[in-house]
Structures are given as structure tokens and as C-alpha cells.
Coordinates of C-alpha atoms in Angstrom, one line a residue:
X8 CA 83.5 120.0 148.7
X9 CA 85.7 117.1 149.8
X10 CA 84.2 114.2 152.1
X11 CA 84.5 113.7 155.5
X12 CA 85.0 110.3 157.6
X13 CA 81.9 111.5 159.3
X14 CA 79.5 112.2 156.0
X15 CA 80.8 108.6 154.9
X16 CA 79.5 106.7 158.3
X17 CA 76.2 108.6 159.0
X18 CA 75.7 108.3 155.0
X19 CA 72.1 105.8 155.1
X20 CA 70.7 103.9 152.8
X21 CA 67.7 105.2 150.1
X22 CA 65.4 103.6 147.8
X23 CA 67.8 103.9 145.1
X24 CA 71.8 104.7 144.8
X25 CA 73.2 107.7 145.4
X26 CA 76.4 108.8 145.2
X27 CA 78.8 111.1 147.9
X28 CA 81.4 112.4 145.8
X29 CA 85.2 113.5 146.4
X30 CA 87.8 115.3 144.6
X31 CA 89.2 114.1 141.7
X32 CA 86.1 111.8 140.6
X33 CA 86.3 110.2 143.4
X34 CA 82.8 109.1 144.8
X35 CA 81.3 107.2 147.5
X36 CA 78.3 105.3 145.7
X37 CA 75.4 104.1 148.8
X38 CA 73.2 101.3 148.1
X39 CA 70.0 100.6 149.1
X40 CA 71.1 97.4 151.1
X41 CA 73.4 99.3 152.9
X42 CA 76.6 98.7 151.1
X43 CA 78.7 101.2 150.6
X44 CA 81.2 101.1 147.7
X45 CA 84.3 103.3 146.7
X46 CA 84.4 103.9 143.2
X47 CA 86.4 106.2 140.4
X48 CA 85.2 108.0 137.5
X49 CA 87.8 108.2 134.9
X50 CA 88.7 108.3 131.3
X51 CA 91.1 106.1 129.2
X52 CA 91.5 105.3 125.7
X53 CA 88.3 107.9 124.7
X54 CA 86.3 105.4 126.8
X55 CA 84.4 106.4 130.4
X56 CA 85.2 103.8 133.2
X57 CA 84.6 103.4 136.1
X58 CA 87.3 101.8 139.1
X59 CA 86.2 99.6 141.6
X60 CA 88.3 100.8 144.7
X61 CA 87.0 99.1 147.4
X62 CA 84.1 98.8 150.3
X63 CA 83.5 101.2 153.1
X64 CA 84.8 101.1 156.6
X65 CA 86.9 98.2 155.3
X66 CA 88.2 101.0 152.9
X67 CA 88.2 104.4 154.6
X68 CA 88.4 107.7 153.6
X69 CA 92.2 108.5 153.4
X70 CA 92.8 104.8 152.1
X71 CA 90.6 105.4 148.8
X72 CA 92.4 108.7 148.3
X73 CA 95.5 106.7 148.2
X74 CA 94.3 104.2 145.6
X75 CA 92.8 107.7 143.7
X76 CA 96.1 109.4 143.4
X77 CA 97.5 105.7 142.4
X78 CA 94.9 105.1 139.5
X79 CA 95.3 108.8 138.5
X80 CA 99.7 108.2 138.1
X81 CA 98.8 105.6 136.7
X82 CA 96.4 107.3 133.8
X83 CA 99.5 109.9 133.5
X84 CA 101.8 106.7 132.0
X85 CA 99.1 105.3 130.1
X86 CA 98.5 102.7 132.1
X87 CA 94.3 101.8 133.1
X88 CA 94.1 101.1 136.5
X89 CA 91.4 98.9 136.0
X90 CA 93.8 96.4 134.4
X91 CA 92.5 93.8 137.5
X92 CA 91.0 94.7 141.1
X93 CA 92.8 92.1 143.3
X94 CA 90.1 90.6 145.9
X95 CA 92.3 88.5 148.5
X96 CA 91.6 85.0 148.8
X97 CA 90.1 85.1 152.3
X98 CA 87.2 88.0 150.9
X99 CA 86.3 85.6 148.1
X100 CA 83.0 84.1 148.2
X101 CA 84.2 80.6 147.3
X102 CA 86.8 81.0 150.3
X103 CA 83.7 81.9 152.8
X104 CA 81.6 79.4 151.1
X105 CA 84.4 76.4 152.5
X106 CA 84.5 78.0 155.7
X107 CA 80.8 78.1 156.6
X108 CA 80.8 74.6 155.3
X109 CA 83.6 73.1 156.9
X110 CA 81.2 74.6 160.2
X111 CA 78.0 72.6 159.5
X112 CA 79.5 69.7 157.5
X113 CA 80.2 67.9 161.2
X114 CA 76.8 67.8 161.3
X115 CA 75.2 66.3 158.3
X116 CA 75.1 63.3 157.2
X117 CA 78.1 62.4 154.2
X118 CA 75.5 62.3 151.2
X119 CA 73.6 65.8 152.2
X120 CA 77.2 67.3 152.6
X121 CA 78.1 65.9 149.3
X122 CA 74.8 67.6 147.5
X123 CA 75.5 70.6 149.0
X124 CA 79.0 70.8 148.1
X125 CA 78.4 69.9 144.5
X126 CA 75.8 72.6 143.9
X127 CA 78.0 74.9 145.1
X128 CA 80.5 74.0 142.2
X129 CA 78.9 73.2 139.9
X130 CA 75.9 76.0 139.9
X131 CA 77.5 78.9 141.9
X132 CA 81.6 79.1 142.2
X133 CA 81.6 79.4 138.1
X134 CA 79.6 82.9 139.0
X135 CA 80.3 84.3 142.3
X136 CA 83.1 82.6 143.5
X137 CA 86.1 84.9 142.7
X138 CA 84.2 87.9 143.8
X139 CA 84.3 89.7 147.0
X140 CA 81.9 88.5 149.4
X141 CA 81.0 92.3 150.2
X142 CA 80.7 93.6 146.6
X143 CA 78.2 90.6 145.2
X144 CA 74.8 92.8 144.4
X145 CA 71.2 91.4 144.3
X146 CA 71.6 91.3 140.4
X147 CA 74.4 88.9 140.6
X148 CA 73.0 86.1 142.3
X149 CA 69.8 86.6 140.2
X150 CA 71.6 86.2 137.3
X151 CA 73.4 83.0 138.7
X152 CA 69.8 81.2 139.5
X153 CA 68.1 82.3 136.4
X154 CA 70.6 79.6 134.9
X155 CA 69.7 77.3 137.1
X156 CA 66.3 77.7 136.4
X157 CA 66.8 77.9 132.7
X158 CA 67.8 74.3 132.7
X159 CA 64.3 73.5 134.9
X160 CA 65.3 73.2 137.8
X161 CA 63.3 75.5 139.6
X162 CA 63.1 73.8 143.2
X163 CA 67.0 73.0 143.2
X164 CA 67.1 77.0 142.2
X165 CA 65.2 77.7 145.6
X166 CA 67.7 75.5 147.3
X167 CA 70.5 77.3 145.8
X168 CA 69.2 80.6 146.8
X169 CA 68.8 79.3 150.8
X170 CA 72.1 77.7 150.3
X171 CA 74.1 80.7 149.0
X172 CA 71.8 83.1 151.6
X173 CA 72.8 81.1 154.3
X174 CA 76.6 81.8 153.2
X175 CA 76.0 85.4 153.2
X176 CA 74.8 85.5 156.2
X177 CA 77.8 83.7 157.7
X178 CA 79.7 86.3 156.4
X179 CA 77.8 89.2 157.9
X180 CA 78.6 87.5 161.4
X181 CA 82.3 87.2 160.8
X182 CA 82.0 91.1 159.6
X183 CA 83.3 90.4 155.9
X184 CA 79.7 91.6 154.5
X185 CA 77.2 93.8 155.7
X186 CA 74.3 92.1 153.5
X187 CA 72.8 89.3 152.6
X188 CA 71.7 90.0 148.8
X189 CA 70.2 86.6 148.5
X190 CA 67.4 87.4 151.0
X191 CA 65.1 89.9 148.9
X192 CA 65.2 87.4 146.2
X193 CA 62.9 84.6 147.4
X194 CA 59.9 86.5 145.9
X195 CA 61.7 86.7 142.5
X196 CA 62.0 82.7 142.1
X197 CA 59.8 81.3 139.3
X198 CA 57.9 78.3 140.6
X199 CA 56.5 75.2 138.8
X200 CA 53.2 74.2 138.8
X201 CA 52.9 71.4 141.0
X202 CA 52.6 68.1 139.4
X203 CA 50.5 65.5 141.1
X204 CA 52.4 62.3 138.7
X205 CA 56.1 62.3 137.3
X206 CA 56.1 61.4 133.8
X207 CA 56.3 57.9 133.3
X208 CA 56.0 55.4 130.7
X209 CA 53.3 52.9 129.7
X210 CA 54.3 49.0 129.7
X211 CA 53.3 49.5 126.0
X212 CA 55.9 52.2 125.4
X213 CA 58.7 49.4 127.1
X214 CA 59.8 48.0 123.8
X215 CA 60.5 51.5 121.8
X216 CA 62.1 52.6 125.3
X217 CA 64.7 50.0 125.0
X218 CA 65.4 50.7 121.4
X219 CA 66.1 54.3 122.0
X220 CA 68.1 53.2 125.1
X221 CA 70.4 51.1 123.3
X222 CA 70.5 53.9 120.4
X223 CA 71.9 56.5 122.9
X224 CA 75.5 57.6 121.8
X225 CA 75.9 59.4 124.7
X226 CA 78.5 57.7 128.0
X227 CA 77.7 54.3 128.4
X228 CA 78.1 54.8 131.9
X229 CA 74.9 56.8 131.6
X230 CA 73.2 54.6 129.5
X231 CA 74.0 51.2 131.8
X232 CA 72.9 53.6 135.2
X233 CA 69.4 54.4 133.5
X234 CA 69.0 50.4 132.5
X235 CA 69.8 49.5 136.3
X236 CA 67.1 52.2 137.3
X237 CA 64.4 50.7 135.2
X238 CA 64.9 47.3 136.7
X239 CA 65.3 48.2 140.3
X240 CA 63.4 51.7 140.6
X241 CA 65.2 53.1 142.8
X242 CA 64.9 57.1 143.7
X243 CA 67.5 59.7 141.5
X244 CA 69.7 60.4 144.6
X245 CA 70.2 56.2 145.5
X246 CA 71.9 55.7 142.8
X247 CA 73.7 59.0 141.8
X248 CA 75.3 58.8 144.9
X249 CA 76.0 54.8 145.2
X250 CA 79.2 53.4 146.2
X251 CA 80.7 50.1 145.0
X252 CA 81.3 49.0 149.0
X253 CA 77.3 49.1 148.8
X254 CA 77.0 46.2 146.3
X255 CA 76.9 42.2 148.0
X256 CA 76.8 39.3 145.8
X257 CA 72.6 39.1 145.7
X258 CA 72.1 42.6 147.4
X259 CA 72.0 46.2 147.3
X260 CA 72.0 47.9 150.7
X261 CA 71.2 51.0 150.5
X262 CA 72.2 53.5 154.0
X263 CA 69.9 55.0 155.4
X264 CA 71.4 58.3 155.0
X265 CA 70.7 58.3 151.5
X266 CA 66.9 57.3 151.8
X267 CA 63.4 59.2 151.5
X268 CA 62.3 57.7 155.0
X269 CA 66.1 57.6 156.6
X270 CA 65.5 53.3 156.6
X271 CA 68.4 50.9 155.5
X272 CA 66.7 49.8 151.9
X273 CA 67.6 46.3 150.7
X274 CA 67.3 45.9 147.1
X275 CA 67.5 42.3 145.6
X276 CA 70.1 41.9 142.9
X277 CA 68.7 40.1 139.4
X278 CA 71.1 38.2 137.1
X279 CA 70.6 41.2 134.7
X280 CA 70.7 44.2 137.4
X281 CA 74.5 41.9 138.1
X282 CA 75.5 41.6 134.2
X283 CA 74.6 45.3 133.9
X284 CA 77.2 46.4 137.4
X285 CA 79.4 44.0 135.5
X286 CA 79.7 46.5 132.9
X287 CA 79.4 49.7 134.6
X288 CA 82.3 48.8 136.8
X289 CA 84.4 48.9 133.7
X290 CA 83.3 51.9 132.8
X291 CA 84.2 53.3 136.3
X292 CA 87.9 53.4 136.4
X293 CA 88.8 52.4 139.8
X294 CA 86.3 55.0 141.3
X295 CA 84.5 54.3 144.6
X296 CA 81.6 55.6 142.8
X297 CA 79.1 53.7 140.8
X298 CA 78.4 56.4 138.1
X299 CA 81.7 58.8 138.5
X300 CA 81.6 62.4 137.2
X301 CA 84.0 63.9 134.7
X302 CA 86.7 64.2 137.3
X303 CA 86.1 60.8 139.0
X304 CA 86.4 61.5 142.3
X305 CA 82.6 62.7 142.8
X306 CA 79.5 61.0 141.5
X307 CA 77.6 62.6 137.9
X308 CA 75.7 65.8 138.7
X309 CA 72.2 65.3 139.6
X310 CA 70.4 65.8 135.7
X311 CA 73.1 63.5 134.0
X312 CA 70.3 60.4 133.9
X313 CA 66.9 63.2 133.5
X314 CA 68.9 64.9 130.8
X315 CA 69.9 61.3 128.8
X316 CA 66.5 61.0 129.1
X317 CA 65.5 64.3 127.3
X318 CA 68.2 63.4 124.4
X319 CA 66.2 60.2 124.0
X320 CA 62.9 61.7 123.1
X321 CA 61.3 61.9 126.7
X322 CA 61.2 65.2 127.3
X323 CA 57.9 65.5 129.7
X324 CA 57.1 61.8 129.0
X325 CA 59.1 60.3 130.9
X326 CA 61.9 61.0 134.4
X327 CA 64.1 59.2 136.1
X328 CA 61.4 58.9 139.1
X329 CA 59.0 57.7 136.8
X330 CA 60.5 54.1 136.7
X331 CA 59.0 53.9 140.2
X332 CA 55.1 54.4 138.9
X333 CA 55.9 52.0 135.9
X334 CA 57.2 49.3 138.0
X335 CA 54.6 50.2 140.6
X336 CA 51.7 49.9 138.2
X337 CA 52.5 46.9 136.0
X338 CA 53.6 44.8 139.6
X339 CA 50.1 45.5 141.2
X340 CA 48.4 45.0 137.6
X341 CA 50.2 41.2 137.5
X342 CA 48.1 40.1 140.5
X343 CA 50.9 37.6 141.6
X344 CA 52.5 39.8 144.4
X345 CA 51.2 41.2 147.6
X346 CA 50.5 44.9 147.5
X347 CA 52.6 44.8 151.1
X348 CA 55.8 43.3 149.3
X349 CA 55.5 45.5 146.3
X350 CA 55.4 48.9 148.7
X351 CA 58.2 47.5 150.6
X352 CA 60.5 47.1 147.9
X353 CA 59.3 51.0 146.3
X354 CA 60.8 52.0 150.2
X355 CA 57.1 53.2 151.0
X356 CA 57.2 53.1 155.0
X357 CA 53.9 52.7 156.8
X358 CA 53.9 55.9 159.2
X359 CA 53.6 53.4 161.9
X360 CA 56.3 51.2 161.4
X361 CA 58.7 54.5 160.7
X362 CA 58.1 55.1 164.9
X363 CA 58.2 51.4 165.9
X364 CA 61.0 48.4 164.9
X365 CA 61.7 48.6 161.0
X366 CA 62.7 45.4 159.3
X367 CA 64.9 46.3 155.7
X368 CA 64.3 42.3 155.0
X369 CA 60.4 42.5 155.5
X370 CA 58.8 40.0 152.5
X371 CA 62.5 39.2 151.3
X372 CA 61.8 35.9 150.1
X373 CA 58.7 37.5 148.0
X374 CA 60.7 40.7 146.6
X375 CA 63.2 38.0 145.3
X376 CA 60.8 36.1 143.4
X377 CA 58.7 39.5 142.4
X378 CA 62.5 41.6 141.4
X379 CA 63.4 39.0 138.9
X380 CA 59.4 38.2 137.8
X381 CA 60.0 42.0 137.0
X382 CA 63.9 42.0 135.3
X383 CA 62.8 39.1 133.4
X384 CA 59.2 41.1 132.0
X385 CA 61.9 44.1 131.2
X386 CA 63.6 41.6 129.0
X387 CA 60.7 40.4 127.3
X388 CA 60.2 44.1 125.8
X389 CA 64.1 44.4 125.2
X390 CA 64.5 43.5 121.3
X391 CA 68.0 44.4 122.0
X392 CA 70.4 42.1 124.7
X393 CA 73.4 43.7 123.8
X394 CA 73.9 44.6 127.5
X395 CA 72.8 42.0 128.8
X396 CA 74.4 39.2 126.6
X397 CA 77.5 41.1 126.8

């Protein structure tokens, strides 16, 4: 028995698919998020298939009889009408994705914006982003986070998942979905046992961690960025996202926007931490950015340094982060600086001071002293000058 435009609306959802069929294999397949989907049964070169016609009310009744009858003459020349469904640009995900972010961007701050943009191209576009925001399933974002998480990222994959569910649900209010199928699957993320240290090495691993440092054949770029880390220890995020304009002749200032605590961070520059951005800005071919991605115009993804890392041998012995424990322990083990100078220059805030005045030049003259105490220790258990001889 044919459909009716009434069976199709009043059609709800179950706990599993079911279909409401037509003439001509013709069906009207209900989900149970709601969705309901327009497809076609059909046969062509002794293969079953099945044609992807289009999303109800978007799609009505008459109008998927329409596309039928034009898959089936199409059948009759031996031509499969599943050769490419067309989505239009303005239903693609990626398209809704740049509007709901051109809506909130005002409001962040230029690094967050950056973040956020970046995961989305890097982690979800390559997946979602030429399908139609109304026909992405449950299964399909799954499957994009499960590769997330396969690398080990499993807290950027929750981020991911509150990102992309926050895009659906931008496009259930301007009526281009009816669903957000990222909701159901915060119970489906794997989480990571929380670890109360980072990996970090010992000052008696130094020595073998400079060898295999200047033994990586991966970018130098890469390789110069990690060296920089280990003599300032500075977060991931302060320097994947560092700009030349940032860099003074004795200084690093570090905005604000880009900090744990959201306070300007001054970071004294050593004679080897300068050698080392003498290099690197070779290596960054014109680019505002101190460590450039592929294309140049945005900074490396956020693994690029962890992952060097893991080439190198460290896998779950050492991170990026970890610099910050290493420098923290053998600086408060040297007895020669004030545990007060030494938090300052880690950008550990007092709770206190965070509500009162904040002074980024607090113990200046000490961190001096103490930052190239500490580059010239790092050279001691560097065998190998090459970068910083030049």
C-alpha cells in the first residue's frame, strides 16, 4: 500500500529502525533518534544497493517519488543512480561547522579560537565534513573519535566530542538537523586513568636525552622546539602557539591568553635558549609562527613535540610537560634559589595573588641568574653542541 504524507509525519521513533515502505522499493527508513531518511532498494550490476535519496520533511513524499522514477530511468540505461548523492555546500557539516564558529569566535580569546579551529581540521573535517549535517548517524562520529583516541588522546577526544555536539546542536536550531548524534556518546568515551605525575626524566638520564635528541632525523624545527622546552619549561600550548612578535632581545613574554592562570609570563632568554631561536627562525620561512605547521600559516598540531618524543625512545618515560618536574626538581635540589623565584618562573600563581595585583617581573633579577644557572647545567650533560655551536 503506498505512503501517505500523513503516515510519514506521525511515523515516531522505536528502539530500533524500521522501515515505511512505498512502491517501487521505495522506503521511508525511521531512526531511533528521530531521523527520518528516504532511501531506495535496487539492483545493478547483480549487486543489491541501496540509494540515499534524501531526509524527511526536507524531502517530502511526492519529491522522493520524483528522485525514485529518476533512479529507476536511470537503471533502464544502465546507468547506477548512486554514481554520487550531491549534498549542497550550505547542508555540509564543515559549512555548519564555520558558521557556528564564526558566532562564538568574537568571543574567545585568539589562541582558544585557534585550538578549536585546528581540531576541527585536523581530527573531524577529514570524516564528517562533506556529509550532510542531517544524515551523520551516531556510528559516524564514533568512528571519527575512536581515531582520536587510538592515537592517546583520550581527553582531547572528549573535547572533540563537546566540540562537534555543540555544532549539531547549532544545527538543530537553524532547522538543518533534527539530532544531535554526538550527545548519547559521552558514555561511550574511554577514559585514562588519572595520572598523579607526567613522565619525566631523571637529571641522570640528561646526557643519553641529548644524544637521542641530536640523533632525531625527524624536522629540525621539531628537534630545536623540544631543546628550547627543556631549557625554559614552558607548558605544550606556550610554545606550539608562540609568535615571533613575542620574542625581545632578553625576554619571552608570554600573553596572558595563552597561560594556565590567564597572567602575562615573562620568561628570561639564555645565550643558548637565543642561539637555538637563531636557528629555528631559519627553519621558519617567514612565518609569524615559531614552530609552523606543514602549510605555514598555522602553528604544528598539538602531538608534533609528544610524538618526537615517542620516536626517540620516551614513550611513557618522558612528555613534553615533564620538562617542568625536571627543571622543578633539580632547581629546588641545587639549594642556591628561593623556592618563591623558582615557582614564579614554573607560572605557579599563589591563589592569593591571582585576586590581588600580579607582578610578571616578580624575582626577575633571581630568575635571570637561576635560567642561565639552569641552560648552563643542560649543557654540562650535552656531549653534543652541535646546536648550540652552530
Amino acid at each position: 500500500m503506498p505512503l501517505s504524507d500523513a503516515a510519514c509525519r506521525n511515523a515516531k521513533p522505536a528502539e530500533k529502525d524500521y522501515k515505511l515502505t512505498d512502491s517501487g522499493r521505495l522506503y521511508l527508513l525511521v531512526k531511533p533518534t528521530g531521523s527520518k531518511l528516504w532511501r531506495m532498494n535496487y539492483s545493478f550490476a547483480e549487486k543489491q544497493k541501496t540509494l540515499s535519496i534524501g531526509v524527511y520533511p526536507g524531502v517530502g513524499l511526492g519529491d522522493a517519488r520524483k528522485a525514485r522514477d529518476a533512479a529507476k530511468s536511470k537503471l533502464a540505461k544502465g546507468i547506477d543512480p548512486s554514481g554520487g548523492h550531491v549534498v549542497s555546500d550550505d547542508r555540509k557539516f564543515r559549512a555548519v561547522a564555520k558558521a557556528w564558529f564564526n558566532s562564538r569566535a568574537t568571543g574567545w580569546v585568539s589562541s582558544y579560537s585557534e585550538r578549536i579551529w585546528a581540531r576541527l581540521e585536523d581530527d573531524v573535517f577529514p570524516a564528517i565534513g562533506d556529509d550532510d549535517v542531517a544524515e551523520i548517524e551516531p556510528s559516524a562520529v564514533l568512528k571519527m573519535l575512536r581515531t582520536v583516541e587510538d592515537r592517546g588522546a583520550l581527553e582531547m577526544a572528549k573535547r572533540v566530542r563537546q566540540t562537534v555536539s555543540s555544532i549539531f546542536r547549532f544545527a538543530v536550531a537553524d532547522d538543518k538537523a533534527k539530532v544531535d548524534p554526538a550527545a548519547p556518546l559521552a558514555d561511550a568515551m574511554k577514559t585514562n586513568p588519572r595520572q598523579k605525575h607526567r613522565a619525566a626524566l631523571r637529571e641522570d638520564g640528561l646526557t643519553d636525552f641529548f644524544k637521542r635528541l641530536h640523533a632525531y632525523d625527524g624536522e629540525k624545527a621539531t628537534r630545536l622546539g623540544i631543546e628550547i622546552v627543556a631549557h625554559t619549561f614552558v607548558r605544550t600550548g606556550e610554545i606550539r602557539f608562540a609568535k615571533w612578535t613575542e620574542f625581545g632581545e632578553d625576554r619571552w613574554r608570554i600573553p596572558e591568553d595563552r597561560m594556565k592562570m590567564r597572567k602575562e609570563h615573562l620568561v628570561p632568554l639564555t645565550p643558548q635558549v637565543l642561539k637555538l631561536l637563531e636557528q629555528l627562525r631559519e627553519e621558519s620561512n617567514g612565518s609569524e609562527w615559531l614552530l609552523p605547521g606543514v602549510e605555514g600559516y598555522k602553528p604544528i598540531s598539538e602531538n608534533t613535540l609528544l610524538f618526537a618524543l615517542y620516536r626517540m625512545g620516551y614513550h611513557s618515560k618522558a612528555t613534553v610537560h615533564g620538562f617542568r618536574s625536571t627543571a622543578s626538581t633539580i632547581l629546588n635540589e641545587s639549594n642556591l634559589w628561593r623556592p618563591d623565584a623558582i615557582e614564579r618562573q614554573l607560572a605557579h600563581v599563589p591563589q592569593n595573588e591571582v585576586r590581588a595585583a600580579y607582578n610578571a617581573a616578580l624575582y626577575w633579577d633571581e630568575r635571570v641568574r637561576m635560567m642561565n644557572w639552569y641552560s648552563n647545567f643542560l649543557l654540562s650533560k650535552d656531549t653534543d653542541l652541535t646546536d648550540l655551536l652552530g
